[in-house]
Tab-separated table of C-alpha atoms in Angstrom:
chain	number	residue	atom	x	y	z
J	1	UNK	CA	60.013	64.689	87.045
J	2	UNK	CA	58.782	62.595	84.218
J	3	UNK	CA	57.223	58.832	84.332
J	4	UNK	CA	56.731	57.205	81.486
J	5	UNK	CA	55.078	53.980	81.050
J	6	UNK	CA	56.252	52.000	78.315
J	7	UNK	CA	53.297	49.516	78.539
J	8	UNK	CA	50.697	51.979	78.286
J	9	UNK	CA	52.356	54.361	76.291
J	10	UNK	CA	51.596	57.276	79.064
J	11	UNK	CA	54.070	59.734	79.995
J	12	UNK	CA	53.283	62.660	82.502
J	13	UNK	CA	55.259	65.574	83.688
J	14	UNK	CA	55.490	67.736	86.952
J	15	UNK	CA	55.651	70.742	84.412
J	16	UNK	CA	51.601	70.852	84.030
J	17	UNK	CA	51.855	68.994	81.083
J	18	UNK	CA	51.183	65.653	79.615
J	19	UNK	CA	50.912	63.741	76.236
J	20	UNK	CA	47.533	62.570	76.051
J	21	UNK	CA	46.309	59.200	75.012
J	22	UNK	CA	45.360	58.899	71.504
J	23	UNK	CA	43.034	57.067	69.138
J	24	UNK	CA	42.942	56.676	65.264
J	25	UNK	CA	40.903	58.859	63.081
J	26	UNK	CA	39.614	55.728	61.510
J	27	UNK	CA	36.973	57.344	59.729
J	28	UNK	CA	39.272	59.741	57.943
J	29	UNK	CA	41.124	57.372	55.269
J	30	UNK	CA	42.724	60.648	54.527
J	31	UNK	CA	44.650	60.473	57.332
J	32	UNK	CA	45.770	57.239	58.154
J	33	UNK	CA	48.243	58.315	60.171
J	34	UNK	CA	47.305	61.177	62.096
J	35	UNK	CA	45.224	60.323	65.436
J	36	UNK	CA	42.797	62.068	68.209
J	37	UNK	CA	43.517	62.598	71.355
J	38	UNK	CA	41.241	60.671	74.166
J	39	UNK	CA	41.896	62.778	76.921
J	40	UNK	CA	41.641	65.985	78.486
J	41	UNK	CA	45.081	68.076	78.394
J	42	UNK	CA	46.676	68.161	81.918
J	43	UNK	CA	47.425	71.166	84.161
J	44	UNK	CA	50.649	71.279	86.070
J	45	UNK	CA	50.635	71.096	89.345
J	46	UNK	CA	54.443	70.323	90.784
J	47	UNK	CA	57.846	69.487	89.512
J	48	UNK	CA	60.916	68.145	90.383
J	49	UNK	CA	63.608	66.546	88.364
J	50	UNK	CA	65.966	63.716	88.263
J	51	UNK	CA	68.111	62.989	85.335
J	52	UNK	CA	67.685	59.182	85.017
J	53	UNK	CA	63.559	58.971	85.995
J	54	UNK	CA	60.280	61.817	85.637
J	55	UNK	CA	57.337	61.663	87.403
J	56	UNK	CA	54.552	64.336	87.602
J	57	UNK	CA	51.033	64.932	89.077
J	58	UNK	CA	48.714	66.922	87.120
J	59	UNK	CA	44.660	67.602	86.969
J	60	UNK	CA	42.522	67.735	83.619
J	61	UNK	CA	42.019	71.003	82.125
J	62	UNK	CA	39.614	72.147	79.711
J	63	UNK	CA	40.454	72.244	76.417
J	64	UNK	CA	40.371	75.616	74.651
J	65	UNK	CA	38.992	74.040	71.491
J	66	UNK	CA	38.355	70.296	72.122
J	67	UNK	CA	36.252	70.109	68.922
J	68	UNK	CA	39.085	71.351	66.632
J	69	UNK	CA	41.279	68.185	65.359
J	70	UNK	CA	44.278	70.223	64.645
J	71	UNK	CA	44.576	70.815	68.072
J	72	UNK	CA	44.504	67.222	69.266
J	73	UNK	CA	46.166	65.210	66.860
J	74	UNK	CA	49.085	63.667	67.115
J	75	UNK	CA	51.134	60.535	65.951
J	76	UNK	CA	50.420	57.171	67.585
J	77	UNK	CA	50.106	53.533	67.015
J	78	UNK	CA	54.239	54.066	65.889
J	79	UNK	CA	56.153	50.762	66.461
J	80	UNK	CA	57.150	50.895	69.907
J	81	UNK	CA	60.994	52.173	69.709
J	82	UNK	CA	59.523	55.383	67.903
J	83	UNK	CA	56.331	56.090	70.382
J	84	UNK	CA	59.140	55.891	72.765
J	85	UNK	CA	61.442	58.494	70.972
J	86	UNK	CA	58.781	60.802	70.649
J	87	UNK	CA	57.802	60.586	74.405
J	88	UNK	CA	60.742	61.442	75.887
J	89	UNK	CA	61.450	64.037	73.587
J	90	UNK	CA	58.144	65.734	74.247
J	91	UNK	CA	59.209	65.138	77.650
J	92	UNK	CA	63.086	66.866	76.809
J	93	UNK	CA	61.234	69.303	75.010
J	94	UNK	CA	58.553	70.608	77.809
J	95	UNK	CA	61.553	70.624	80.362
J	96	UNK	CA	64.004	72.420	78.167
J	97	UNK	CA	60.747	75.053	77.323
J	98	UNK	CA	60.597	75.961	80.973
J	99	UNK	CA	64.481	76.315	81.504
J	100	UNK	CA	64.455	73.017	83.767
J	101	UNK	CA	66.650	70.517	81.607
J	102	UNK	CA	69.465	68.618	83.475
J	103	UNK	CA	72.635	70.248	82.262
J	104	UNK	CA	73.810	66.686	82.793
J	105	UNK	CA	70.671	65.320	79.459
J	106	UNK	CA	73.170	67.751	77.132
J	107	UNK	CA	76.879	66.845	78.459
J	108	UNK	CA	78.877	63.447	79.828
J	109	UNK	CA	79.888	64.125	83.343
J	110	UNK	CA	82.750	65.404	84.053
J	111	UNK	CA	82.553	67.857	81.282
J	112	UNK	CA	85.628	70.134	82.778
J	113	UNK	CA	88.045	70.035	85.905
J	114	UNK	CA	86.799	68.632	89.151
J	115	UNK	CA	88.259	70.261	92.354
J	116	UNK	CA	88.983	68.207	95.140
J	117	UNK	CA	89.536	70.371	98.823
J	118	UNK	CA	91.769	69.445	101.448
J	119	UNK	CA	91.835	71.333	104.604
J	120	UNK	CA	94.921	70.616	105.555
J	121	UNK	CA	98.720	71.775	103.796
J	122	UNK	CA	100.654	69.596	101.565
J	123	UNK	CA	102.209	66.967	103.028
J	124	UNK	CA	99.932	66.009	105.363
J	125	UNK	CA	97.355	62.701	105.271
J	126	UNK	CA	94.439	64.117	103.572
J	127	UNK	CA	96.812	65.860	100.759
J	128	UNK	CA	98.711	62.987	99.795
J	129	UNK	CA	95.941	60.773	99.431
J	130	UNK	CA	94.000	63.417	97.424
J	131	UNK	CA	96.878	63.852	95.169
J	132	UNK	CA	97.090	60.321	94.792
J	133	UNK	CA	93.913	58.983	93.978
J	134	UNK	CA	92.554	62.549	92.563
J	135	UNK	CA	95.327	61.282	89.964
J	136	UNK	CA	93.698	58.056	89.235
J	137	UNK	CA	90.130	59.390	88.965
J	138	UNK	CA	91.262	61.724	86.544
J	139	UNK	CA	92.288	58.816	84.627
J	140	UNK	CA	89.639	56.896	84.333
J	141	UNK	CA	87.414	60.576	83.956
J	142	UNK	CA	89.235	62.062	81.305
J	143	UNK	CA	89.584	65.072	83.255
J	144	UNK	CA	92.041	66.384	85.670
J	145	UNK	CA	91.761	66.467	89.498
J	146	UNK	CA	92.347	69.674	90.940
J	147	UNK	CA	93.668	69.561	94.502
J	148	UNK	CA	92.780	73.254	96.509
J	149	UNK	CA	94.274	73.355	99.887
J	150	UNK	CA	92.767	75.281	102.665
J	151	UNK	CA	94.989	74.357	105.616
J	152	UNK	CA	94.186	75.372	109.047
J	153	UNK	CA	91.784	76.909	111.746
J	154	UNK	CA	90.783	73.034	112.838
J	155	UNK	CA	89.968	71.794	108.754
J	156	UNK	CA	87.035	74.745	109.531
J	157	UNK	CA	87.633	77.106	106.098
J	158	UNK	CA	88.467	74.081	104.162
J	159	UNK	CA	84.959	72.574	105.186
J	160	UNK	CA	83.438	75.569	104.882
J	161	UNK	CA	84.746	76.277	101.606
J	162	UNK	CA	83.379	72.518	100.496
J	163	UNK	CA	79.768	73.344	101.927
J	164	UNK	CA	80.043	76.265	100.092
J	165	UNK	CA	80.622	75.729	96.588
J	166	UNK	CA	77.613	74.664	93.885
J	167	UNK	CA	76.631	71.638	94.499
J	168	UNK	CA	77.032	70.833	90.534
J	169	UNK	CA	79.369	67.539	91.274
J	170	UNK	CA	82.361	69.370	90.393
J	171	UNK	CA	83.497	69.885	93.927
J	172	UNK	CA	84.439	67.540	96.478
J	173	UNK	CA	85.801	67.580	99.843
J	174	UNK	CA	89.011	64.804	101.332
J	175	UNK	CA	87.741	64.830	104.911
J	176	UNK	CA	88.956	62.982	108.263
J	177	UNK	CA	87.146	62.264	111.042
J	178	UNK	CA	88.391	66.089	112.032
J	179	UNK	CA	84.943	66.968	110.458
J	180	UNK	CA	82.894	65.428	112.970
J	181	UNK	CA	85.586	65.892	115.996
J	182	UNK	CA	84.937	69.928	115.547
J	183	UNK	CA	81.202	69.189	116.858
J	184	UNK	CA	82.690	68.210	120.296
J	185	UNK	CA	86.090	70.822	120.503
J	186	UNK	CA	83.638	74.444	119.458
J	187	UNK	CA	80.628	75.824	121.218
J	188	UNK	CA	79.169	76.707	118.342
J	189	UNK	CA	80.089	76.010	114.510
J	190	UNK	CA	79.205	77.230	111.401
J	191	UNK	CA	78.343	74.006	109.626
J	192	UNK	CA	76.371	70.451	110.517
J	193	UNK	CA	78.357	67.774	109.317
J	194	UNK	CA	75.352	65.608	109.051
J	195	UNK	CA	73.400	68.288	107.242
J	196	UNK	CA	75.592	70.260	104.863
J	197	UNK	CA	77.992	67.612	103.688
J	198	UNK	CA	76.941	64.083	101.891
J	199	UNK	CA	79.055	61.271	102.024
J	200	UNK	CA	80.434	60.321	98.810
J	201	UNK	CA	82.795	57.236	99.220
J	202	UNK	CA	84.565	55.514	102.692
J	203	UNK	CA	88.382	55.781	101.176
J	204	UNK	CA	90.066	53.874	104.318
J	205	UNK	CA	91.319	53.919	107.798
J	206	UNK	CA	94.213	55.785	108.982
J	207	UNK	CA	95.528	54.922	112.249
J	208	UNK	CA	97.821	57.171	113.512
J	209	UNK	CA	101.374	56.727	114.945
J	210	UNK	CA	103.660	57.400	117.997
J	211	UNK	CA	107.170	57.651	116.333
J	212	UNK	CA	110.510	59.096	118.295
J	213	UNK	CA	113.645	60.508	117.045
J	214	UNK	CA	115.799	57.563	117.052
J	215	UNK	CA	118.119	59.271	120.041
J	216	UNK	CA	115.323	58.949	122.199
J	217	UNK	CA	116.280	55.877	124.632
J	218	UNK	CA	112.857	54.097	123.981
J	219	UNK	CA	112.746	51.224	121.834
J	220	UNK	CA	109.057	50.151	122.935
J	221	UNK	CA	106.424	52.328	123.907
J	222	UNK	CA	106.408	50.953	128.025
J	223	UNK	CA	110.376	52.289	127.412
J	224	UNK	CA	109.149	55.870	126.289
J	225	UNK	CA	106.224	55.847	129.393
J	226	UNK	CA	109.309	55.432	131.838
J	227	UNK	CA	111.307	57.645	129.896
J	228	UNK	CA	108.486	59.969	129.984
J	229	UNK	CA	107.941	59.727	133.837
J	230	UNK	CA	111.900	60.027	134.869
J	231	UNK	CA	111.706	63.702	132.558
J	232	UNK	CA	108.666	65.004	133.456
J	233	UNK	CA	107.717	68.054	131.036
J	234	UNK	CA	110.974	68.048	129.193
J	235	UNK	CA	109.976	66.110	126.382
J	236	UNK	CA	107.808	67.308	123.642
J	237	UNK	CA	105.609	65.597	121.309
J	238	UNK	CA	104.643	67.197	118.149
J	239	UNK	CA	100.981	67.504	116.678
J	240	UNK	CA	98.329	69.400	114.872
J	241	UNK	CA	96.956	70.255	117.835
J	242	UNK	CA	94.073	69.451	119.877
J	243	UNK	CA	90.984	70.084	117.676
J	244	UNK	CA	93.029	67.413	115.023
J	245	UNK	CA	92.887	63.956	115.797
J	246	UNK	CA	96.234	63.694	116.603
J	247	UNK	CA	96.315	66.134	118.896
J	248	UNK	CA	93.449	64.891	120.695
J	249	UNK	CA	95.236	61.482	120.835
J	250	UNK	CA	98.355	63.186	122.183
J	251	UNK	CA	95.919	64.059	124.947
J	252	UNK	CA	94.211	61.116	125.902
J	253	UNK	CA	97.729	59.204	126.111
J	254	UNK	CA	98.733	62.195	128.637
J	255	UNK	CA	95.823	60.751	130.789
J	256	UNK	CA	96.276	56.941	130.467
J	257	UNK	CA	100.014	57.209	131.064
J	258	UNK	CA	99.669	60.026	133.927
J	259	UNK	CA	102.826	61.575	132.325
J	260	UNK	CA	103.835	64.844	131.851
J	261	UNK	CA	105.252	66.651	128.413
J	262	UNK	CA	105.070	69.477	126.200
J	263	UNK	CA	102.318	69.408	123.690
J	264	UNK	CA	104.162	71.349	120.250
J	265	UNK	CA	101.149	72.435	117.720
J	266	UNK	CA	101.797	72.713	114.003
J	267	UNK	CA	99.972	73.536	110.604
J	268	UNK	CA	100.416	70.460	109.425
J	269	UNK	CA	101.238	66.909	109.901
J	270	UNK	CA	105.049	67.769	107.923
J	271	UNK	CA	106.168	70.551	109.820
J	272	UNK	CA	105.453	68.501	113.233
J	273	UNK	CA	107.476	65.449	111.276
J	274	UNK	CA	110.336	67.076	110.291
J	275	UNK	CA	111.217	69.033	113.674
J	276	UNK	CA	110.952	65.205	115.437
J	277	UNK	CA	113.138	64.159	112.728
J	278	UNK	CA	116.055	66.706	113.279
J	279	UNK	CA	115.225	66.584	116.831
J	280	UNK	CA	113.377	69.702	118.157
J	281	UNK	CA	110.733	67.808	119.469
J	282	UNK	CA	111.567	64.373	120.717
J	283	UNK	CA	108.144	62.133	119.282
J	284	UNK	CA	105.031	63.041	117.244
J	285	UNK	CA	101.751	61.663	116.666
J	286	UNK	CA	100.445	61.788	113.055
J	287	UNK	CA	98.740	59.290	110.681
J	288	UNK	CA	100.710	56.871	109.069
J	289	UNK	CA	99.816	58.188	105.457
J	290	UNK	CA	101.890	61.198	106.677
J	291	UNK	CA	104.501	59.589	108.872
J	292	UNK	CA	104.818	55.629	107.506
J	293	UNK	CA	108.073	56.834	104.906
J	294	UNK	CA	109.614	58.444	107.322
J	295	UNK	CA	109.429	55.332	109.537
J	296	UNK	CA	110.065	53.267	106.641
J	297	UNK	CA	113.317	55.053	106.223
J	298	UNK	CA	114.615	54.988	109.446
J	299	UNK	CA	114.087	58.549	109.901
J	300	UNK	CA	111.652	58.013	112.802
J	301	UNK	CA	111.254	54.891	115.036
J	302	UNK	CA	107.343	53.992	115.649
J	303	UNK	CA	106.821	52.563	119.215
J	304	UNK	CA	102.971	52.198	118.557
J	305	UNK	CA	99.764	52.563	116.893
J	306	UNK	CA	96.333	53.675	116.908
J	307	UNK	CA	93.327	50.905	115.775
J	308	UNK	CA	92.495	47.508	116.635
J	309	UNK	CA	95.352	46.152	114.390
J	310	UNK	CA	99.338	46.195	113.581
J	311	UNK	CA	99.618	48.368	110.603
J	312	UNK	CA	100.820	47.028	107.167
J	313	UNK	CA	104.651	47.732	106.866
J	314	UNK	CA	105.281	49.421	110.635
J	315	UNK	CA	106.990	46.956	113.110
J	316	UNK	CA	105.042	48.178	116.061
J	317	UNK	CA	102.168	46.653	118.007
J	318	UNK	CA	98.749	48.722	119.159
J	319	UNK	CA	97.867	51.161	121.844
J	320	UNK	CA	95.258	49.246	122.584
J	321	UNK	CA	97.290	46.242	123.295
J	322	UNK	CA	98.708	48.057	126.437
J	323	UNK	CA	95.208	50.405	127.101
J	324	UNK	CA	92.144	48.764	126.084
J	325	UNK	CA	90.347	52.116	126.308
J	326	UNK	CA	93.009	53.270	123.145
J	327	UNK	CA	90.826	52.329	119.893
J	328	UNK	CA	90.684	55.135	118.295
J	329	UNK	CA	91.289	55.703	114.489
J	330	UNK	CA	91.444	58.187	112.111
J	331	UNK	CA	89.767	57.808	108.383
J	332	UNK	CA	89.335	59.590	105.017
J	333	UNK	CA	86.017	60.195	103.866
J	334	UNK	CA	85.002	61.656	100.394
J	335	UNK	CA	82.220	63.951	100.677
J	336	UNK	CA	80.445	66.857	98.333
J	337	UNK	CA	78.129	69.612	98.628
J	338	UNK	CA	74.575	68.827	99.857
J	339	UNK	CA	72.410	68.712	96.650
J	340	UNK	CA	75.076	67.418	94.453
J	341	UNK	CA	72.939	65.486	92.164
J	342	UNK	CA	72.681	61.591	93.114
J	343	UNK	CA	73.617	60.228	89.603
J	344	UNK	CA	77.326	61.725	89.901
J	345	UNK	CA	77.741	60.737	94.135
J	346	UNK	CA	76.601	56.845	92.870
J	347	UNK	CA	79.403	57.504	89.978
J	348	UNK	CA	82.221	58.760	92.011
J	349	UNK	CA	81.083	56.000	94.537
J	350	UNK	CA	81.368	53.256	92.167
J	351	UNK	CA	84.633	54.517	90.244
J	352	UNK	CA	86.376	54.337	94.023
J	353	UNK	CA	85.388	50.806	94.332
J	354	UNK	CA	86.798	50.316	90.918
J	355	UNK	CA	90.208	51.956	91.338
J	356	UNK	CA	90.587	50.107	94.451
J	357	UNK	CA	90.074	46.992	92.641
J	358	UNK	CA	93.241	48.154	90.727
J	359	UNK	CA	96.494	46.003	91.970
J	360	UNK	CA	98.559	48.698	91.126
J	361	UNK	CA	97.037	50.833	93.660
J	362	UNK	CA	96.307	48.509	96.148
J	363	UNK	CA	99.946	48.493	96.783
J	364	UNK	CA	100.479	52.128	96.623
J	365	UNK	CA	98.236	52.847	99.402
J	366	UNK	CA	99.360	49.408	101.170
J	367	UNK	CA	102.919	52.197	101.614
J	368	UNK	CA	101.075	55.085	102.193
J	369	UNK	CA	99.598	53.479	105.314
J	370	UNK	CA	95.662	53.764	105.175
J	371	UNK	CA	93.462	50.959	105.874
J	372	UNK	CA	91.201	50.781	102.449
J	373	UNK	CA	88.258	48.153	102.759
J	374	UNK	CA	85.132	49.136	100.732
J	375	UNK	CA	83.442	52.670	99.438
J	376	UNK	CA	80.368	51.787	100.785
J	377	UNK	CA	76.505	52.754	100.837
J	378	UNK	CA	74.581	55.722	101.685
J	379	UNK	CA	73.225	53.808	104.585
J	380	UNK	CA	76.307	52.424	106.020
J	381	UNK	CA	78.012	55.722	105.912
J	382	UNK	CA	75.828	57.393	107.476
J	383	UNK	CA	75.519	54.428	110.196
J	384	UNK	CA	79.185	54.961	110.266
J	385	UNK	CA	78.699	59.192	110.878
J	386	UNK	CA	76.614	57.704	114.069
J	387	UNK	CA	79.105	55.371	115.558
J	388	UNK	CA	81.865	57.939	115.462
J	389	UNK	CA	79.906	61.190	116.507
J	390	UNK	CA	79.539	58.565	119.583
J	391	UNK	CA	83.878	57.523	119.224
J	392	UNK	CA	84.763	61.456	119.264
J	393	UNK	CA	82.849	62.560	121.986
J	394	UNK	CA	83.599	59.817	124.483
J	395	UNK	CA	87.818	61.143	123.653
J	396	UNK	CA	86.728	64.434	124.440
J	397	UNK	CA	85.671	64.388	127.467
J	398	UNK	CA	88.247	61.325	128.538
J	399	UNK	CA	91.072	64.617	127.994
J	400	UNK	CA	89.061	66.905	129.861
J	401	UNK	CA	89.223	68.819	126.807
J	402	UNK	CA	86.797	72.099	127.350
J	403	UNK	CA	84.848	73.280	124.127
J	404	UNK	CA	85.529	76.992	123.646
C-alpha cells in the first residue's frame, strides 16, 4: 500500500520505493525550479494494496551516485494540488511498474455482468428474490444481473460454486440460513461458512409457512394437529427435505405435536407447492417468498407461521404462539467470495440499503413475503452468523436428526 501525507508532502510505498524529500538548489539560479533530494532512496521491504489508501515500510539504501544531481532532482515546492498529482502518480506509476495496480484505479466497478448464484431452482425463495432485486441493482449499476442456478444436493454445489469463483466482486452468492444449517446435518463438509464466504448485505427474514390444500378439514393449525392424530401416517407434508430449513421444520413440528405423517422431499420449494395445490400431498412447509401468492390466491390455506410475528398479508397467527420452543426463521443473506475486495462489499452493501429505501420496492417485497429491516455491518453480521450457528444446532438435535 501507499500513505501519503499531504502535510508533509511524504508518500511511501510497500513496493521498496519512496519519493524522497526535497530541497531547492538555491545556489543554482539556473535552475530555479529543479530541487535535491534530502534523503536516502528507500528499499522495499513489503506490500500490500488497497484501492482507496497505500501504506509501505521501507529502510534507506545507499545511493548508487548520491553526488550526481541528475540523479536526485526532482520537482518540489509545486502549489499543493500539483505536489499532490505528482505523488500519487509516482505512486500509480511504481505499482503499475511491478504489475500490482488495482484493476479497479483503471475501470468504474461494475465494468461487465455480475453473476448472482442461487442454489436452489427457479421458483423457489432464494430465486425469486435474486431475480427481483438482481433486477434493481442492475439498475442503479448499469449492468445486468445474471442469475446462475445450481439447485440441489442441500444448496452444497451452489455454495461451492460461490466459494469458488474469483473473488474479483463479480460474483455473489443469494444464501439462506441453509448455509450454516449444513454444518449441523454433514459429518464433514467441504466449505466453512465462516471462513470461505463474507457477508455482503442482511436482505430480510423469511419465515416459513404451514399451508393445506383447502380440502383438508383444518381451518386452524390445533384443527390440522387433531386431524393429524385421527390419520396417523396418511397425510403427507411436502418439503425440500431435511438438510433445508423447511424440512428441518417439518421435523421439529413432528416432535412438538407427537404426530405421525409422511415427510414428501422435493428439488425445490415449487414442485413441493404445486403437488399440495392439486392435492398429492395434503400441506407443505416453505417460505412465504415461495408460497405467500399461492396463499394469496386461495390456492393454499396457511394455518401458521414460523418467527416471532404474524406475517404481512397471511391471515394466520405463529407457531410459536401455540409452542414457545417454535422461533425459528429462515433469512436471505448476500454473500461473495472471500477476498472480494472491501471497496465493492461496502458498495453492494450500501446500494441494498438504498434500493430498500425505494417505496416501490418496499411494497414488492411487502407481497413476496420476506421480512426486510436493514443491510447491516460487518460486525453485526457476523454477530448474527453466531447467534444462528447457536439457532440451527439447538433444531437439530430437538429432531433427533443424525449427521451422516
Amino acid at each position: 500500500r501507499f500513505k501519503c501525507d499531504w502535510s508533509s508532502d511524504v508518500c511511501s510505498s510497500d513496493l521498496g520505493w519512496s519519493p524522497p524529500r526535497f530541497e531547492s538548489f538555491s545556489n543554482d539560479p539556473a535552475r530555479p525550479d529543479r530541487y535535491r533530494s534530502t534523503e536516502q532512496p528507500k528499499a522495499i521491504k513489503s506490500i500490500s494494496i488497497n484501492p482507496i489508501s497505500i501504506n509501505v515500510e521501507s529502510t534507506n539504501v545507499e545511493s548508487t551516485n548520491p553526488s550526481d544531481p541528475e540523479t536526485t532532482i526532482m520537482e518540489n515546492n509545486l502549489p499543493t494540488s500539483r505536489r499532490r498529482g505528482l505523488v500519487a502518480l509516482a505512486a500509480a506509476g511504481t505499482l503499475a511498474a511491478l504489475g500490482l495496480a488495482s484493476p479497479l484505479w483503471a475501470q468504474t466497478w461494475p465494468a461487465k455482468p455480475v453473476r448472482m448464484i442461487v442454489a436452489q431452482p427457479p421458483g423457489a425463495g432464494p430465486d425469486i428474490m435474486a431475480r427481483y432485486l438482481g433486477d434493481r441493482l442492475g439498475q442503479v449499476w448499469g449492468q445486468s444481473v445474471v442469475v446462475e442456478n445450481r439447485a440441489g444436493g442441500a444448496s452444497i454445489p451452489g455454495t461451492l460454486a460461490a466459494i469458488k469463483s474469483p473473488a474479483d466482486g463479480y460474483t455473489f452468492y443469494m444464501a439462506t440460513g441453509g448455509v450454516l444449517l449444513n454444518a449441523y446435518t454433514f459429518k464433514t463438509l467441504q466449505y466453512d461458512p465462516d471462513k470461505d464466504l463474507v457477508p455482503v448485505a442482511f436482505v430480510g427474514k423469511a419465515p416459513f409457512v404451514l399451508a393445506v390444500n383447502p380440502s383438508v378439514p383444518a381451518n386452524n393449525l390445533a384443527e390440522f394437529i387433531t386431524y393429524l392424530k385421527a390419520n396417523p401416517g396418511k397425510v403427507s407434508i411436502a418439503s425440500e427435505g431435511p438438510r433445508n430449513l423447511g424440512g428441518m421444520m417439518v421435523e421439529y413440528l413432528k416432535v412438538l405435536t407427537g404426530t405421525q405423517y409422511e415427510h414428501v422431499f422435493y428439488n425445490g420449494a415449487a414442485a413441493g407447492i404445486q403437488d399440495t395445490m392439486v392435492g398429492r400431498t395434503q400441506a407443505t412447509f416453505q417460505s412465504a417468498t415461495a408460497s405467500s401468492p399461492q396463499v394469496r390466491a386461495g390456492k393454499l390455506r396457511a394455518l401458521a407461521v414460523t418467527g416471532g410475528a404474524p406475517v404481512p398479508g397471511i391471515d394466520a397467527p405463529t407457531l410459536k404462539s401455540s409452542f414457545p420452543e417454535f422461533e425459528y426463521v429462515g433469512w436471505y443473506m448476500l454473500y461473495a467470495p472471500v477476498g472480494t475486495p472491501g471497496d465493492i462489499i461496502r458498495r453492494v452493501n450500501d446500494d441494498f440499503r438504498r434500493i430498500f429505501k425505494d417505496p416501490e420496492v418496499a411494497k414488492r417485497l411487502f407481497e413476496l413475503g420476506p421480512i426486510v429491516e436493514d443491510p447491516g455491518t460487518p460486525e453485526s453480521l457476523r454477530q448474527f452468523h453466531r447467534q444462528e450457528h447457536a439457532n440451527w444446532s439447538r433444531l437439530v438435535k430437538a429432531t433427533g436428526f443424525q449427521a451422516e
